[in-house]
Amino acid sequence: MSTSTYPLHLEGQIDPGLNRWLWLLKWLLVIPHVIVLFVLWLVFLVLTFIAGVMILFTARYPRPLFDFNVGVLRWGWRVSFYSYGALGTDRYPPFTLEDVPDYPARLTVDYPERLSRGLVLVKWWLLVFPQLLVVGILTGAPWGGTWDGDNSWDDGGGAWQSGGGLISLLVLFAAIALLFSGRYPRSLFDLVIGLQRWVQRVAAYSALMTDEYPPFRLDQGGADPGLGQEPPREPAPGRA
């Protein structure tokens, strides 16, 4: 795995005691989050437009707008990790934009001191287009929507929806394995998190949060390669 860093850092720590059946009800449990995130993503889009105008004239992303939008990405990632974007934990996501250090899913973005004025006009649609082709395969989403609450990309606003894409298929395999064996295969989990990390990097670039182009690289595993820490491994069979 490459140790090079990217300004967006995504982590996920798998819960070793995942309930075999709870994932069947998580679609219902996350409804309050979906409602809140729908509103937050609408605000996110408006603030991203305002930030783009500010970058064009000042080469800076206003820090309050940046922190809010990172919080929305963070909230969406926690809900996705809990639900059908990863099924990595049974701990209910908190209702907050702030970072929660002890929650098993975390997302941060390094604040850029300066951004290119020229790139702001083209990176969110033209330069990112090859990456959107990849994201379309990973999430099963159209190339021209907006983010939706449960890690989605559709016309309603929110995170990049895993609806029919490779990520959804892998999470379905994990759910079946969990149902029959009580275990989430670690290699499958690492792959899912790596794909989600790819998607979120593209999201941050599209949202003008960085000028660093997302790498065409799969950094697997729950620990972000730029943070140098490995989340706890699930216990071996018979060693709970």
Tab-separated table of C-alpha atoms in Angstrom:
chain	number	residue	atom	x	y	z
A	1	MET	CA	0.000	0.000	0.000
A	2	SER	CA	1.237	3.480	-0.796
A	3	THR	CA	2.050	5.674	2.170
A	4	SER	CA	1.482	8.932	0.293
A	5	THR	CA	-1.125	11.158	1.848
A	6	TYR	CA	-4.229	12.858	0.538
A	7	PRO	CA	-5.889	15.859	2.234
A	8	LEU	CA	-9.014	13.817	2.986
A	9	HIS	CA	-8.550	11.203	5.701
A	10	LEU	CA	-11.130	8.452	6.151
A	11	GLU	CA	-11.050	5.761	8.806
A	12	GLY	CA	-13.272	2.889	9.838
A	13	GLN	CA	-12.868	0.430	12.708
A	14	ILE	CA	-14.882	-2.736	12.366
A	15	ASP	CA	-17.007	-3.749	15.324
A	16	PRO	CA	-15.933	-7.294	16.320
A	17	GLY	CA	-19.344	-7.972	17.898
A	18	LEU	CA	-21.662	-7.139	15.008
A	19	ASN	CA	-25.209	-8.396	15.446
A	20	ARG	CA	-26.226	-10.946	12.830
A	21	TRP	CA	-29.703	-9.521	12.359
A	22	LEU	CA	-29.573	-5.814	13.095
A	23	TRP	CA	-28.548	-4.886	9.557
A	24	LEU	CA	-31.999	-5.989	8.391
A	25	LEU	CA	-33.507	-3.065	10.347
A	26	LYS	CA	-30.907	-0.357	9.810
A	27	TRP	CA	-32.810	1.109	6.866
A	28	LEU	CA	-35.501	2.009	9.389
A	29	LEU	CA	-33.167	3.144	12.137
A	30	VAL	CA	-31.345	5.660	9.938
A	31	ILE	CA	-34.496	7.478	8.754
A	32	PRO	CA	-33.988	10.354	11.255
A	33	HIS	CA	-30.457	10.800	9.937
A	34	VAL	CA	-31.598	10.723	6.320
A	35	ILE	CA	-34.113	13.505	7.007
A	36	VAL	CA	-31.503	15.699	8.683
A	37	LEU	CA	-28.871	14.957	6.055
A	38	PHE	CA	-31.237	15.867	3.248
A	39	VAL	CA	-31.414	19.391	4.656
A	40	LEU	CA	-27.693	19.509	5.418
A	41	TRP	CA	-26.770	18.532	1.874
A	42	LEU	CA	-28.935	21.285	0.443
A	43	VAL	CA	-27.032	23.744	2.643
A	44	PHE	CA	-23.783	22.038	1.602
A	45	LEU	CA	-24.484	22.718	-2.068
A	46	VAL	CA	-25.308	26.371	-1.435
A	47	LEU	CA	-22.186	26.888	0.682
A	48	THR	CA	-20.032	25.133	-1.929
A	49	PHE	CA	-21.260	27.591	-4.556
A	50	ILE	CA	-20.537	30.530	-2.245
A	51	ALA	CA	-17.102	29.096	-1.459
A	52	GLY	CA	-16.397	28.770	-5.181
A	53	VAL	CA	-17.120	32.451	-5.717
A	54	MET	CA	-14.905	33.375	-2.769
A	55	ILE	CA	-12.060	31.191	-4.050
A	56	LEU	CA	-12.354	32.815	-7.465
A	57	PHE	CA	-11.773	36.264	-5.967
A	58	THR	CA	-9.620	35.563	-2.907
A	59	ALA	CA	-7.995	32.136	-3.539
A	60	ARG	CA	-9.245	31.078	-0.118
A	61	TYR	CA	-12.032	28.781	1.054
A	62	PRO	CA	-13.727	30.606	3.981
A	63	ARG	CA	-12.898	28.576	7.063
A	64	PRO	CA	-16.426	28.545	8.601
A	65	LEU	CA	-17.901	27.268	5.336
A	66	PHE	CA	-15.120	24.712	5.027
A	67	ASP	CA	-15.627	23.383	8.544
A	68	PHE	CA	-19.379	23.097	8.046
A	69	ASN	CA	-19.038	21.216	4.764
A	70	VAL	CA	-16.444	18.867	6.227
A	71	GLY	CA	-18.901	18.220	9.045
A	72	VAL	CA	-21.574	17.249	6.538
A	73	LEU	CA	-19.190	14.835	4.801
A	74	ARG	CA	-18.245	13.446	8.214
A	75	TRP	CA	-21.874	12.989	9.269
A	76	GLY	CA	-22.721	11.261	6.008
A	77	TRP	CA	-19.740	8.922	6.353
A	78	ARG	CA	-20.741	7.888	9.883
A	79	VAL	CA	-24.293	7.096	8.741
A	80	SER	CA	-22.989	5.223	5.724
A	81	PHE	CA	-20.523	3.219	7.838
A	82	TYR	CA	-23.312	2.269	10.249
A	83	SER	CA	-25.768	1.390	7.480
A	84	TYR	CA	-25.437	0.031	3.980
A	85	GLY	CA	-22.288	1.819	2.904
A	86	ALA	CA	-20.176	-0.535	5.037
A	87	LEU	CA	-22.195	-2.173	7.884
A	88	GLY	CA	-19.075	-1.737	9.964
A	89	THR	CA	-20.631	-0.985	13.361
A	90	ASP	CA	-23.834	-1.338	15.352
A	91	ARG	CA	-23.137	1.817	17.344
A	92	TYR	CA	-25.724	4.398	16.357
A	93	PRO	CA	-24.235	7.505	14.683
A	94	PRO	CA	-24.272	10.728	16.714
A	95	PHE	CA	-26.227	13.748	15.478
A	96	THR	CA	-23.328	16.163	15.150
A	97	LEU	CA	-21.104	17.827	12.577
A	98	GLU	CA	-18.141	17.628	14.939
A	99	ASP	CA	-15.522	14.923	14.946
A	100	VAL	CA	-16.238	12.213	17.522
A	101	PRO	CA	-12.841	10.636	18.287
A	102	ASP	CA	-14.231	7.474	19.855
A	103	TYR	CA	-16.715	6.712	17.060
A	104	PRO	CA	-15.489	3.892	14.786
A	105	ALA	CA	-15.929	5.950	11.584
A	106	ARG	CA	-14.057	9.238	11.192
A	107	LEU	CA	-13.418	11.707	8.377
A	108	THR	CA	-11.289	14.832	8.288
A	109	VAL	CA	-10.050	17.142	5.534
A	110	ASP	CA	-6.898	19.254	5.790
A	111	TYR	CA	-7.712	22.928	5.434
A	112	PRO	CA	-6.018	24.472	2.363
A	113	GLU	CA	-4.404	27.854	3.025
A	114	ARG	CA	-4.699	28.782	-0.661
A	115	LEU	CA	-6.518	27.334	-3.663
A	116	SER	CA	-6.130	27.939	-7.383
A	117	ARG	CA	-8.523	30.557	-8.726
A	118	GLY	CA	-8.482	29.070	-12.202
A	119	LEU	CA	-9.068	25.454	-11.186
A	120	VAL	CA	-12.263	26.349	-9.349
A	121	LEU	CA	-13.920	26.899	-12.733
A	122	VAL	CA	-13.130	23.482	-14.178
A	123	LYS	CA	-12.182	20.921	-11.551
A	124	TRP	CA	-15.687	20.230	-10.220
A	125	TRP	CA	-17.042	19.122	-13.626
A	126	LEU	CA	-14.343	18.783	-16.305
A	127	LEU	CA	-11.218	17.610	-14.497
A	128	VAL	CA	-13.121	15.290	-12.177
A	129	PHE	CA	-15.047	13.595	-14.994
A	130	PRO	CA	-12.707	10.549	-15.311
A	131	GLN	CA	-13.056	10.024	-11.571
A	132	LEU	CA	-16.847	10.243	-11.827
A	133	LEU	CA	-16.752	7.338	-14.261
A	134	VAL	CA	-15.042	5.271	-11.575
A	135	VAL	CA	-17.407	6.518	-8.870
A	136	GLY	CA	-20.359	5.551	-11.074
A	137	ILE	CA	-19.091	1.966	-11.128
A	138	LEU	CA	-18.423	1.909	-7.393
A	139	THR	CA	-21.735	3.426	-6.322
A	140	GLY	CA	-24.075	2.656	-9.209
A	141	ALA	CA	-24.841	6.371	-9.351
A	142	PRO	CA	-25.311	8.642	-12.370
A	143	TRP	CA	-22.455	10.997	-13.160
A	144	GLY	CA	-24.436	14.171	-12.777
A	145	GLY	CA	-26.345	14.173	-9.507
A	146	THR	CA	-25.781	15.631	-6.076
A	147	TRP	CA	-24.704	13.992	-2.855
A	148	ASP	CA	-27.331	12.230	-0.718
A	149	GLY	CA	-27.435	11.322	2.924
A	150	ASP	CA	-26.493	7.627	2.994
A	151	ASN	CA	-23.275	7.925	1.029
A	152	SER	CA	-25.181	8.576	-2.149
A	153	TRP	CA	-25.057	10.449	-5.387
A	154	ASP	CA	-28.457	11.197	-6.801
A	155	ASP	CA	-30.823	14.017	-7.601
A	156	GLY	CA	-32.005	14.500	-4.039
A	157	GLY	CA	-28.871	15.822	-2.342
A	158	GLY	CA	-26.594	13.889	-0.009
A	159	ALA	CA	-23.520	11.558	-0.042
A	160	TRP	CA	-22.717	9.188	-2.871
A	161	GLN	CA	-25.361	6.525	-2.904
A	162	SER	CA	-24.296	2.935	-2.968
A	163	GLY	CA	-27.275	1.779	-4.983
A	164	GLY	CA	-26.517	-1.072	-7.359
A	165	GLY	CA	-22.787	-0.411	-7.611
A	166	LEU	CA	-19.785	-2.502	-6.635
A	167	ILE	CA	-19.815	-1.226	-3.049
A	168	SER	CA	-23.432	-2.280	-2.560
A	169	LEU	CA	-22.665	-5.727	-3.943
A	170	LEU	CA	-19.709	-6.203	-1.612
A	171	VAL	CA	-21.686	-5.010	1.412
A	172	LEU	CA	-24.463	-7.450	0.478
A	173	PHE	CA	-21.918	-10.291	0.482
A	174	ALA	CA	-20.718	-9.101	3.883
A	175	ALA	CA	-24.290	-9.024	5.214
A	176	ILE	CA	-24.902	-12.594	4.046
A	177	ALA	CA	-21.644	-13.751	5.629
A	178	LEU	CA	-22.589	-11.975	8.853
A	179	LEU	CA	-26.037	-13.535	8.864
A	180	PHE	CA	-24.808	-17.105	8.500
A	181	SER	CA	-21.413	-17.026	10.207
A	182	GLY	CA	-21.630	-14.100	12.592
A	183	ARG	CA	-18.418	-12.695	11.079
A	184	TYR	CA	-17.607	-9.897	8.677
A	185	PRO	CA	-14.689	-11.119	6.490
A	186	ARG	CA	-11.798	-8.790	7.230
A	187	SER	CA	-10.478	-8.746	3.670
A	188	LEU	CA	-13.922	-7.773	2.405
A	189	PHE	CA	-14.185	-5.003	4.977
A	190	ASP	CA	-10.778	-3.610	4.005
A	191	LEU	CA	-11.810	-3.557	0.340
A	192	VAL	CA	-15.111	-1.788	1.077
A	193	ILE	CA	-13.369	0.895	3.137
A	194	GLY	CA	-10.782	1.374	0.408
A	195	LEU	CA	-13.498	1.931	-2.175
A	196	GLN	CA	-15.358	4.319	0.120
A	197	ARG	CA	-12.112	6.229	0.678
A	198	TRP	CA	-11.765	6.602	-3.095
A	199	VAL	CA	-15.333	7.918	-3.383
A	200	GLN	CA	-14.929	10.431	-0.564
A	201	ARG	CA	-11.677	11.752	-2.011
A	202	VAL	CA	-13.501	12.498	-5.249
A	203	ALA	CA	-16.304	14.123	-3.257
A	204	ALA	CA	-13.878	16.457	-1.481
A	205	TYR	CA	-12.160	17.410	-4.740
A	206	SER	CA	-15.496	18.050	-6.459
A	207	ALA	CA	-16.585	20.190	-3.521
A	208	LEU	CA	-13.545	22.457	-4.060
A	209	MET	CA	-11.924	21.476	-0.746
A	210	THR	CA	-8.566	20.680	-2.315
A	211	ASP	CA	-6.620	21.215	-5.519
A	212	GLU	CA	-4.851	17.870	-5.180
A	213	TYR	CA	-6.299	15.506	-7.750
A	214	PRO	CA	-7.674	12.252	-6.280
A	215	PRO	CA	-5.254	9.411	-7.001
A	216	PHE	CA	-6.323	6.448	-9.109
A	217	ARG	CA	-5.228	4.230	-6.260
A	218	LEU	CA	-7.017	1.856	-3.927
A	219	ASP	CA	-5.847	2.365	-0.341
A	220	GLN	CA	-7.527	-0.495	1.470
A	221	GLY	CA	-8.033	-0.965	5.188
A	222	GLY	CA	-9.675	0.885	8.017
A	223	ALA	CA	-6.611	2.987	8.855
A	224	ASP	CA	-6.005	5.994	6.645
A	225	PRO	CA	-2.601	5.656	4.928
A	226	GLY	CA	-1.750	9.254	5.792
A	227	LEU	CA	-2.353	8.911	9.530
A	228	GLY	CA	-0.118	5.936	10.245
A	229	GLN	CA	-2.391	4.076	12.639
A	230	GLU	CA	-4.129	0.745	12.362
A	231	PRO	CA	-7.539	0.205	13.942
A	232	PRO	CA	-8.030	-2.771	16.241
A	233	ARG	CA	-8.357	-6.078	14.443
A	234	GLU	CA	-11.343	-8.290	15.088
A	235	PRO	CA	-10.547	-11.184	17.464
A	236	ALA	CA	-9.706	-14.605	16.090
A	237	PRO	CA	-12.460	-17.238	16.189
A	238	GLY	CA	-12.988	-18.541	19.700
A	239	ARG	CA	-11.040	-15.671	21.289
A	240	ALA	CA	-13.752	-13.124	21.982
